[in-house]
Amino acid sequence: MRALVAVKRVIDYAIKIRVKPDKTGVIKENVQHSMNPFDEIALEEAVRLKEKQIVKEVVAVSLGSSKSQETLRTALAKGADRAIHIEVEEATAEKIEPLLVAKILRGIAETEKPDLIFLGKQAIDDDCGQTAQLLAGLLNWPQAMYASVIERESDKTFVVTREVDGGRELIRIKTPAVISADLRLNEPRYATLPNIMKAKNKPLEKKKPSDYGIEIVRQTQILE
Amino acid sequence: MNGIRFFSNHLSKRHDILQTALRFTSTLVLAEHAGDKLNPITLKAVNAASNLGEISVLVAGTNITNVAEQVIAKVEQVKRVFIADHEKLKHQLPEYVAKTVETLQKQCKFDYIVAGASTFGRDVLPRVAAQFDSAPITDIIAIHSSDTFTRPIYAGNALCKVKTNAPVKFLTFRGTAFKSAKESGGNGKIEKAPESDFSFDGVEFLSEDLLKSERPDLQSAKVIVSGGRGVGSADNFKIIYELADKLKAAVGASRAAVDAGYVSNELQIGQTGKVVAPELYIAVGISGAIQHTAGMKDSKIIVAINKDPDAPIFEIADIGLKADLHKAVPELIKAL
C-alpha cells in the first residue's frame, strides 16, 4: 500500500502575524516558517502505518516556492521515503488556492497511484479546510475528514473515527481514500539529527504544475 | 475584529440593494438536521443567503417529510424545499449528500450553494464544488456584494476580503457572524429532489458517540464558562460545571484542557474547535493563546480569571481578575 501525504509550508503557529501596511497580505519575509501542524500529524500517521507494515512507501508532496523543499526535507527526516516538489515562483505561490492544490494532487494521484492520501484538516494560514474534500470530490474517492483514530480492518478497508460537531463518528472506508488529520490523531515525532542527515540523500523530485496540465488561474481574488 | 460587527450591522441596508441586483439569482441552502430537529446554524445560513437571491433548501436524509414541512418550509424567505429521502442518506454522509446536491444542481443550476460552517457544511460543500470546477469560500463572516465576502485567516488574526468569479459560488457561513432567519412567515413549496445514483460504496456509517448534555448547546449559548489547563484536573473541572449551572451556561474548554483529558474534545473552543460569540464568556485558567482566542474573541463581554497577570487573555478581556481560580470560582458560585 502506498501513502501520499500533502504538506504545506506556513508561518509558524507561534508567530504573531502582522498585516502589511498596504493590506495586500501578511508579512512573510524573515518570519519563522514551518510545516503546517495538521500536516505533521497526517505525515506521522502515514509513517506509523509504514512502521506497522501496512504501508510500504510514504511519498510527501508539497506545492510552493523553492523554500518548500525545506518542508519536504523535514518530512523525509520524519520518515517519508521520497518527496515530490511542485515548484512555483514565489509570486505565483501567493495565488494558489485549495482547488488548484487539489487538482495538482489529483494529477499526482493518477501517476503515483496511492491507496491513501493524507492531508491536514486545514492549513493554519488560510484556514480554508477545503483541500482534502475537494480532492476526494475530484477523484470520487471516499473521504474521512477530521480523523482521530485510523485502524486497518482488512486489505482494503479502514475504520476511521472522526471528530464531528456533536462528538465522534465511526465510518468504514474502502481504499483508495482521502483522509484528513485532526489534532488528536497522534503526537508527531521530532526528526533526529541522524535522520535529518539521512534525509539529505533521499530522493526529491521536482515538478511543475504544467506537468499535470494545470495552469495557475485562481477564481478568488484577494482584495484586502 | 470590529469589522465583523460593522458588517453584520449593515447587512439590512445592503439587503435592499442586493435584492434588486439579485432578483434572478437563486440560492440553494443545505439544511442540517437531526431527525425532527433543525440545526440552528441552518437558520443563520438561510438569513445570510437571503442577501443572495431566492432561497431553496435541500433536506437530505430519511423520514424527513416532517422536518421539511413543519420546520424548514415555514422559515422566513424559504421559497422551495427539496426533499431527498433515501436509505443511503440516513446518516448524511458527505459522499451521498454531495451526490444529491450534484444531481439537483445539474437540474436547477443555482447561482449559489451554501451551508453553515459546521462539520456537515465543511464536509459536503467542497466535495460538490469540485464537480463544478468551483473554488469554494469557507467560513464567511460578512457579505459585501454578490461576489465579495470577508473571511478570517491566520486564526482570526487577519480578515481577508475576497472576490470570487467561480462559475457556481459555494459558500459556508460562520454561524456566530449572522442572525437567524425567523422560523415563521415562510411558505416554502415542497418538492421531491431528483433521484441520484447512489451506487458509490466506498464508505459506510458504523456508529456515533455524541455528547449528551443537559446544558445549552455551546454554539448557541448566551453564556459560556470555559476552563483551561489552569483548572488542573478532570476532577477540578466540576467547579467549572457548577459555575456554568448557576449561570445556565454552556461549558467550553481550551485545547490544553482537552489534551490533558479534563474534558472531551467536543467542548474545545478555538481555531480548530468551535467558534463561539456569546453575550458573556468566562475564561477560567486559560492563558489566551491565539489559537484559543480565534474561537471566542467576538464574545460581547469577556471575563478572565487567571493568576498570571501577564496572560495574554487579559489583553482581550473586558473584566479581568488576577486570582487563584480554585478560590475565586467557588466564591463566585457562592455569591451567585
mmCIF file with all atom_site columns, C-alpha atoms in Angstrom, chain A residues 10-11 13-17 19 26 28 38 41 97-99 103 121-131 133-146 153 158-160 162-175 177 182-184 187 218-224, chain B residues 32 39 91 93-95 99 117-120 122-124 126-127 129-131 133-139 148 151-167 200-211 219 255 258-259 264-266 268 271-274 290-291 315:
data_model
loop_
_atom_site.group_PDB
_atom_site.id
_atom_site.type_symbol
_atom_site.label_atom_id
_atom_site.label_alt_id
_atom_site.label_comp_id
_atom_site.label_asym_id
_atom_site.label_entity_id
_atom_site.label_seq_id
_atom_site.pdbx_PDB_ins_code
_atom_site.Cartn_x
_atom_site.Cartn_y
_atom_site.Cartn_z
_atom_site.occupancy
_atom_site.B_iso_or_equiv
_atom_site.pdbx_formal_charge
_atom_site.auth_seq_id
_atom_site.auth_comp_id
_atom_site.auth_asym_id
_atom_site.auth_atom_id
_atom_site.pdbx_PDB_model_num
ATOM 1   C CA . VAL A 1 10  ? 3.226   28.029 6.587   1.00 0.00 ? 10  VAL A CA 1
ATOM 2   C CA . ILE A 1 11  ? 4.165   30.745 9.045   1.00 0.00 ? 11  ILE A CA 1
ATOM 3   C CA . TYR A 1 13  ? 1.887   28.692 14.581  1.00 0.00 ? 13  TYR A CA 1
ATOM 4   C CA . ALA A 1 14  ? 3.534   30.544 17.462  1.00 0.00 ? 14  ALA A CA 1
ATOM 5   C CA . ILE A 1 15  ? 4.231   33.686 15.418  1.00 0.00 ? 15  ILE A CA 1
ATOM 6   C CA . LYS A 1 16  ? 2.007   36.698 15.852  1.00 0.00 ? 16  LYS A CA 1
ATOM 7   C CA . ILE A 1 17  ? 1.341   37.718 12.268  1.00 0.00 ? 17  ILE A CA 1
ATOM 8   C CA . VAL A 1 19  ? -0.629  42.623 8.134   1.00 0.00 ? 19  VAL A CA 1
ATOM 9   C CA . VAL A 1 26  ? 0.699   39.455 5.783   1.00 0.00 ? 26  VAL A CA 1
ATOM 10  C CA . LYS A 1 28  ? 6.223   36.727 5.429   1.00 0.00 ? 28  LYS A CA 1
ATOM 11  C CA . PHE A 1 38  ? -2.016  19.318 10.865  1.00 0.00 ? 38  PHE A CA 1
ATOM 12  C CA . ILE A 1 41  ? 0.068   14.843 12.162  1.00 0.00 ? 41  ILE A CA 1
ATOM 13  C CA . GLU A 1 97  ? -5.993  28.292 -3.792  1.00 0.00 ? 97  GLU A CA 1
ATOM 14  C CA . PRO A 1 98  ? -7.198  24.912 -2.460  1.00 0.00 ? 98  PRO A CA 1
ATOM 15  C CA . LEU A 1 99  ? -8.925  23.978 -5.732  1.00 0.00 ? 99  LEU A CA 1
ATOM 16  C CA . LYS A 1 103 ? -6.230  19.445 -8.990  1.00 0.00 ? 103 LYS A CA 1
ATOM 17  C CA . LYS A 1 121 ? -7.683  19.128 8.117   1.00 0.00 ? 121 LYS A CA 1
ATOM 18  C CA . GLN A 1 122 ? -6.764  22.746 7.438   1.00 0.00 ? 122 GLN A CA 1
ATOM 19  C CA . ALA A 1 123 ? -3.749  24.975 6.912   1.00 0.00 ? 123 ALA A CA 1
ATOM 20  C CA . ILE A 1 124 ? -3.321  27.409 9.779   1.00 0.00 ? 124 ILE A CA 1
ATOM 21  C CA . ASP A 1 125 ? -2.627  30.320 7.421   1.00 0.00 ? 125 ASP A CA 1
ATOM 22  C CA . ASP A 1 126 ? -5.634  30.472 5.085   1.00 0.00 ? 126 ASP A CA 1
ATOM 23  C CA . ASP A 1 127 ? -7.815  28.368 7.441   1.00 0.00 ? 127 ASP A CA 1
ATOM 24  C CA . CYS A 1 128 ? -9.766  27.128 4.401   1.00 0.00 ? 128 CYS A CA 1
ATOM 25  C CA . GLY A 1 129 ? -10.194 23.489 5.362   1.00 0.00 ? 129 GLY A CA 1
ATOM 26  C CA . GLN A 1 130 ? -11.134 22.518 1.798   1.00 0.00 ? 130 GLN A CA 1
ATOM 27  C CA . THR A 1 131 ? -8.303  20.770 0.013   1.00 0.00 ? 131 THR A CA 1
ATOM 28  C CA . GLN A 1 133 ? -12.683 17.382 0.448   1.00 0.00 ? 133 GLN A CA 1
ATOM 29  C CA . LEU A 1 134 ? -12.046 18.949 -2.971  1.00 0.00 ? 134 LEU A CA 1
ATOM 30  C CA . LEU A 1 135 ? -9.518  16.240 -3.779  1.00 0.00 ? 135 LEU A CA 1
ATOM 31  C CA . ALA A 1 136 ? -11.876 13.463 -2.680  1.00 0.00 ? 136 ALA A CA 1
ATOM 32  C CA . GLY A 1 137 ? -14.556 15.043 -4.855  1.00 0.00 ? 137 GLY A CA 1
ATOM 33  C CA . LEU A 1 138 ? -12.270 15.287 -7.881  1.00 0.00 ? 138 LEU A CA 1
ATOM 34  C CA . LEU A 1 139 ? -11.153 11.666 -7.526  1.00 0.00 ? 139 LEU A CA 1
ATOM 35  C CA . ASN A 1 140 ? -14.600 10.417 -6.475  1.00 0.00 ? 140 ASN A CA 1
ATOM 36  C CA . TRP A 1 141 ? -12.929 8.610  -3.573  1.00 0.00 ? 141 TRP A CA 1
ATOM 37  C CA . PRO A 1 142 ? -14.378 8.242  -0.085  1.00 0.00 ? 142 PRO A CA 1
ATOM 38  C CA . GLN A 1 143 ? -13.369 10.952 2.366   1.00 0.00 ? 143 GLN A CA 1
ATOM 39  C CA . ALA A 1 144 ? -12.642 10.538 6.056   1.00 0.00 ? 144 ALA A CA 1
ATOM 40  C CA . MET A 1 145 ? -12.239 14.050 7.392   1.00 0.00 ? 145 MET A CA 1
ATOM 41  C CA . TYR A 1 146 ? -11.075 15.114 10.872  1.00 0.00 ? 146 TYR A CA 1
ATOM 42  C CA . GLU A 1 153 ? -9.721  -3.620 9.155   1.00 0.00 ? 153 GLU A CA 1
ATOM 43  C CA . PHE A 1 158 ? -10.082 1.074  7.322   1.00 0.00 ? 158 PHE A CA 1
ATOM 44  C CA . VAL A 1 159 ? -12.263 2.118  10.219  1.00 0.00 ? 159 VAL A CA 1
ATOM 45  C CA . VAL A 1 160 ? -11.866 5.804  10.937  1.00 0.00 ? 160 VAL A CA 1
ATOM 46  C CA . ARG A 1 162 ? -13.973 11.272 13.021  1.00 0.00 ? 162 ARG A CA 1
ATOM 47  C CA . GLU A 1 163 ? -14.250 14.295 15.252  1.00 0.00 ? 163 GLU A CA 1
ATOM 48  C CA . VAL A 1 164 ? -17.609 15.838 14.391  1.00 0.00 ? 164 VAL A CA 1
ATOM 49  C CA . ASP A 1 165 ? -19.551 18.722 15.944  1.00 0.00 ? 165 ASP A CA 1
ATOM 50  C CA . GLY A 1 166 ? -21.512 16.731 18.497  1.00 0.00 ? 166 GLY A CA 1
ATOM 51  C CA . GLY A 1 167 ? -18.884 14.131 19.334  1.00 0.00 ? 167 GLY A CA 1
ATOM 52  C CA . ARG A 1 168 ? -17.371 11.226 17.425  1.00 0.00 ? 168 ARG A CA 1
ATOM 53  C CA . GLU A 1 169 ? -18.428 9.205  14.425  1.00 0.00 ? 169 GLU A CA 1
ATOM 54  C CA . LEU A 1 170 ? -17.079 5.898  13.145  1.00 0.00 ? 170 LEU A CA 1
ATOM 55  C CA . ILE A 1 171 ? -17.041 5.142  9.449   1.00 0.00 ? 171 ILE A CA 1
ATOM 56  C CA . ARG A 1 172 ? -15.631 2.376  7.297   1.00 0.00 ? 172 ARG A CA 1
ATOM 57  C CA . ILE A 1 173 ? -13.822 3.466  4.150   1.00 0.00 ? 173 ILE A CA 1
ATOM 58  C CA . LYS A 1 174 ? -12.571 1.457  1.223   1.00 0.00 ? 174 LYS A CA 1
ATOM 59  C CA . THR A 1 175 ? -9.243  2.317  -0.332  1.00 0.00 ? 175 THR A CA 1
ATOM 60  C CA . ALA A 1 177 ? -9.442  7.078  0.073   1.00 0.00 ? 177 ALA A CA 1
ATOM 61  C CA . ASP A 1 182 ? -7.380  16.201 13.248  1.00 0.00 ? 182 ASP A CA 1
ATOM 62  C CA . LEU A 1 183 ? -5.215  17.314 16.157  1.00 0.00 ? 183 LEU A CA 1
ATOM 63  C CA . ARG A 1 184 ? -5.882  14.287 18.285  1.00 0.00 ? 184 ARG A CA 1
ATOM 64  C CA . GLU A 1 187 ? 1.649   13.147 18.623  1.00 0.00 ? 187 GLU A CA 1
ATOM 65  C CA . ARG A 1 218 ? -7.377  31.453 -9.424  1.00 0.00 ? 218 ARG A CA 1
ATOM 66  C CA . GLN A 1 219 ? -11.070 32.081 -9.112  1.00 0.00 ? 219 GLN A CA 1
ATOM 67  C CA . THR A 1 220 ? -10.766 34.001 -5.882  1.00 0.00 ? 220 THR A CA 1
ATOM 68  C CA . GLN A 1 221 ? -9.091  37.408 -5.846  1.00 0.00 ? 221 GLN A CA 1
ATOM 69  C CA . ILE A 1 222 ? -7.840  38.796 -2.584  1.00 0.00 ? 222 ILE A CA 1
ATOM 70  C CA . LEU A 1 223 ? -8.919  42.410 -2.313  1.00 0.00 ? 223 LEU A CA 1
ATOM 71  C CA . GLU A 1 224 ? -7.510  43.187 1.093   1.00 0.00 ? 224 GLU A CA 1
ATOM 72  C CA . GLU B 2 32  ? -28.503 20.390 8.567   1.00 0.00 ? 32  GLU B CA 1
ATOM 73  C CA . ASN B 2 39  ? -29.612 22.622 13.445  1.00 0.00 ? 39  ASN B CA 1
ATOM 74  C CA . HIS B 2 91  ? -26.543 9.338  8.262   1.00 0.00 ? 91  HIS B CA 1
ATOM 75  C CA . LEU B 2 93  ? -22.548 11.012 4.847   1.00 0.00 ? 93  LEU B CA 1
ATOM 76  C CA . PRO B 2 94  ? -20.877 13.650 2.684   1.00 0.00 ? 94  PRO B CA 1
ATOM 77  C CA . GLU B 2 95  ? -20.351 11.290 -0.275  1.00 0.00 ? 95  GLU B CA 1
ATOM 78  C CA . LYS B 2 99  ? -24.174 13.298 -4.938  1.00 0.00 ? 99  LYS B CA 1
ATOM 79  C CA . ALA B 2 117 ? -19.680 26.380 8.522   1.00 0.00 ? 117 ALA B CA 1
ATOM 80  C CA . SER B 2 118 ? -20.182 23.242 10.627  1.00 0.00 ? 118 SER B CA 1
ATOM 81  C CA . THR B 2 119 ? -18.714 19.766 10.210  1.00 0.00 ? 119 THR B CA 1
ATOM 82  C CA . PHE B 2 120 ? -21.581 18.955 7.837   1.00 0.00 ? 120 PHE B CA 1
ATOM 83  C CA . ARG B 2 122 ? -17.380 21.768 5.578   1.00 0.00 ? 122 ARG B CA 1
ATOM 84  C CA . ASP B 2 123 ? -17.616 18.092 4.612   1.00 0.00 ? 123 ASP B CA 1
ATOM 85  C CA . VAL B 2 124 ? -20.117 18.381 1.807   1.00 0.00 ? 124 VAL B CA 1
ATOM 86  C CA . PRO B 2 126 ? -16.089 21.462 -1.194  1.00 0.00 ? 126 PRO B CA 1
ATOM 87  C CA . ARG B 2 127 ? -16.795 17.933 -2.399  1.00 0.00 ? 127 ARG B CA 1
ATOM 88  C CA . ALA B 2 129 ? -17.704 22.325 -5.609  1.00 0.00 ? 129 ALA B CA 1
ATOM 89  C CA . ALA B 2 130 ? -15.007 20.100 -7.117  1.00 0.00 ? 130 ALA B CA 1
ATOM 90  C CA . GLN B 2 131 ? -17.601 18.644 -9.510  1.00 0.00 ? 131 GLN B CA 1
ATOM 91  C CA . ASP B 2 133 ? -14.828 23.321 -11.026 1.00 0.00 ? 133 ASP B CA 1
ATOM 92  C CA . SER B 2 134 ? -15.603 25.994 -8.469  1.00 0.00 ? 134 SER B CA 1
ATOM 93  C CA . ALA B 2 135 ? -13.339 27.283 -5.711  1.00 0.00 ? 135 ALA B CA 1
ATOM 94  C CA . PRO B 2 136 ? -15.408 27.447 -2.507  1.00 0.00 ? 136 PRO B CA 1
ATOM 95  C CA . ILE B 2 137 ? -15.200 30.201 0.087   1.00 0.00 ? 137 ILE B CA 1
ATOM 96  C CA . THR B 2 138 ? -15.463 28.938 3.628   1.00 0.00 ? 138 THR B CA 1
ATOM 97  C CA . ASP B 2 139 ? -16.255 30.498 6.975   1.00 0.00 ? 139 ASP B CA 1
ATOM 98  C CA . THR B 2 148 ? -17.377 39.780 -2.411  1.00 0.00 ? 148 THR B CA 1
ATOM 99  C CA . ARG B 2 151 ? -13.416 35.663 5.980   1.00 0.00 ? 151 ARG B CA 1
ATOM 100 C CA . PRO B 2 152 ? -10.891 35.384 8.796   1.00 0.00 ? 152 PRO B CA 1
ATOM 101 C CA . ILE B 2 153 ? -7.419  33.961 8.182   1.00 0.00 ? 153 ILE B CA 1
ATOM 102 C CA . TYR B 2 154 ? -4.454  33.164 10.459  1.00 0.00 ? 154 TYR B CA 1
ATOM 103 C CA . ALA B 2 155 ? -6.673  32.056 13.346  1.00 0.00 ? 155 ALA B CA 1
ATOM 104 C CA . GLY B 2 156 ? -8.747  35.205 13.050  1.00 0.00 ? 156 GLY B CA 1
ATOM 105 C CA . ASN B 2 157 ? -5.742  37.497 13.326  1.00 0.00 ? 157 ASN B CA 1
ATOM 106 C CA . ALA B 2 158 ? -6.419  38.995 9.912   1.00 0.00 ? 158 ALA B CA 1
ATOM 107 C CA . LEU B 2 159 ? -9.517  39.491 7.854   1.00 0.00 ? 159 LEU B CA 1
ATOM 108 C CA . CYS B 2 160 ? -9.400  38.748 4.179   1.00 0.00 ? 160 CYS B CA 1
ATOM 109 C CA . LYS B 2 161 ? -11.777 40.327 1.687   1.00 0.00 ? 161 LYS B CA 1
ATOM 110 C CA . VAL B 2 162 ? -12.161 38.148 -1.375  1.00 0.00 ? 162 VAL B CA 1
ATOM 111 C CA . LYS B 2 163 ? -13.914 38.451 -4.702  1.00 0.00 ? 163 LYS B CA 1
ATOM 112 C CA . THR B 2 164 ? -14.876 35.275 -6.476  1.00 0.00 ? 164 THR B CA 1
ATOM 113 C CA . ASN B 2 165 ? -15.593 34.536 -10.098 1.00 0.00 ? 165 ASN B CA 1
ATOM 114 C CA . ALA B 2 166 ? -16.269 30.861 -9.553  1.00 0.00 ? 166 ALA B CA 1
ATOM 115 C CA . PRO B 2 167 ? -18.876 29.528 -12.012 1.00 0.00 ? 167 PRO B CA 1
ATOM 116 C CA . PHE B 2 200 ? -20.939 4.539  -4.705  1.00 0.00 ? 200 PHE B CA 1
ATOM 117 C CA . ASP B 2 201 ? -19.978 2.114  -1.956  1.00 0.00 ? 201 ASP B CA 1
ATOM 118 C CA . GLY B 2 202 ? -16.630 3.405  -0.703  1.00 0.00 ? 202 GLY B CA 1
ATOM 119 C CA . VAL B 2 203 ? -17.980 4.482  2.650   1.00 0.00 ? 203 VAL B CA 1
ATOM 120 C CA . GLU B 2 204 ? -20.251 3.127  5.319   1.00 0.00 ? 204 GLU B CA 1
ATOM 121 C CA . PHE B 2 205 ? -21.527 4.617  8.562   1.00 0.00 ? 205 PHE B CA 1
ATOM 122 C CA . LEU B 2 206 ? -20.785 2.452  11.594  1.00 0.00 ? 206 LEU B CA 1
ATOM 123 C CA . SER B 2 207 ? -21.715 4.301  14.763  1.00 0.00 ? 207 SER B CA 1
ATOM 124 C CA . GLU B 2 208 ? -21.609 7.589  16.560  1.00 0.00 ? 208 GLU B CA 1
ATOM 125 C CA . ASP B 2 209 ? -20.882 8.657  20.065  1.00 0.00 ? 209 ASP B CA 1
ATOM 126 C CA . LEU B 2 210 ? -22.477 12.009 20.654  1.00 0.00 ? 210 LEU B CA 1
ATOM 127 C CA . LEU B 2 211 ? -22.037 14.020 23.786  1.00 0.00 ? 211 LEU B CA 1
ATOM 128 C CA . GLN B 2 219 ? -22.615 27.309 19.744  1.00 0.00 ? 219 GLN B CA 1
ATOM 129 C CA . ARG B 2 255 ? -7.108  22.718 23.714  1.00 0.00 ? 255 ARG B CA 1
ATOM 130 C CA . VAL B 2 258 ? -8.906  18.731 26.149  1.00 0.00 ? 258 VAL B CA 1
ATOM 131 C CA . ASP B 2 259 ? -5.449  17.299 25.510  1.00 0.00 ? 259 ASP B CA 1
ATOM 132 C CA . SER B 2 264 ? -13.905 15.694 25.776  1.00 0.00 ? 264 SER B CA 1
ATOM 133 C CA . ASN B 2 265 ? -12.937 17.387 22.559  1.00 0.00 ? 265 ASN B CA 1
ATOM 134 C CA . GLU B 2 266 ? -16.465 18.492 21.568  1.00 0.00 ? 266 GLU B CA 1
ATOM 135 C CA . GLN B 2 268 ? -12.908 22.706 22.510  1.00 0.00 ? 268 GLN B CA 1
ATOM 136 C CA . GLN B 2 271 ? -9.215  27.903 15.653  1.00 0.00 ? 271 GLN B CA 1
ATOM 137 C CA . THR B 2 272 ? -9.617  24.155 15.311  1.00 0.00 ? 272 THR B CA 1
ATOM 138 C CA . GLY B 2 273 ? -12.503 23.715 17.699  1.00 0.00 ? 273 GLY B CA 1
ATOM 139 C CA . LYS B 2 274 ? -15.751 25.606 17.801  1.00 0.00 ? 274 LYS B CA 1
ATOM 140 C CA . ILE B 2 290 ? -4.156  32.983 19.637  1.00 0.00 ? 290 ILE B CA 1
ATOM 141 C CA . GLN B 2 291 ? -5.458  29.531 18.711  1.00 0.00 ? 291 GLN B CA 1
ATOM 142 C CA . GLU B 2 315 ? -5.405  41.814 26.590  1.00 0.00 ? 315 GLU B CA 1
#
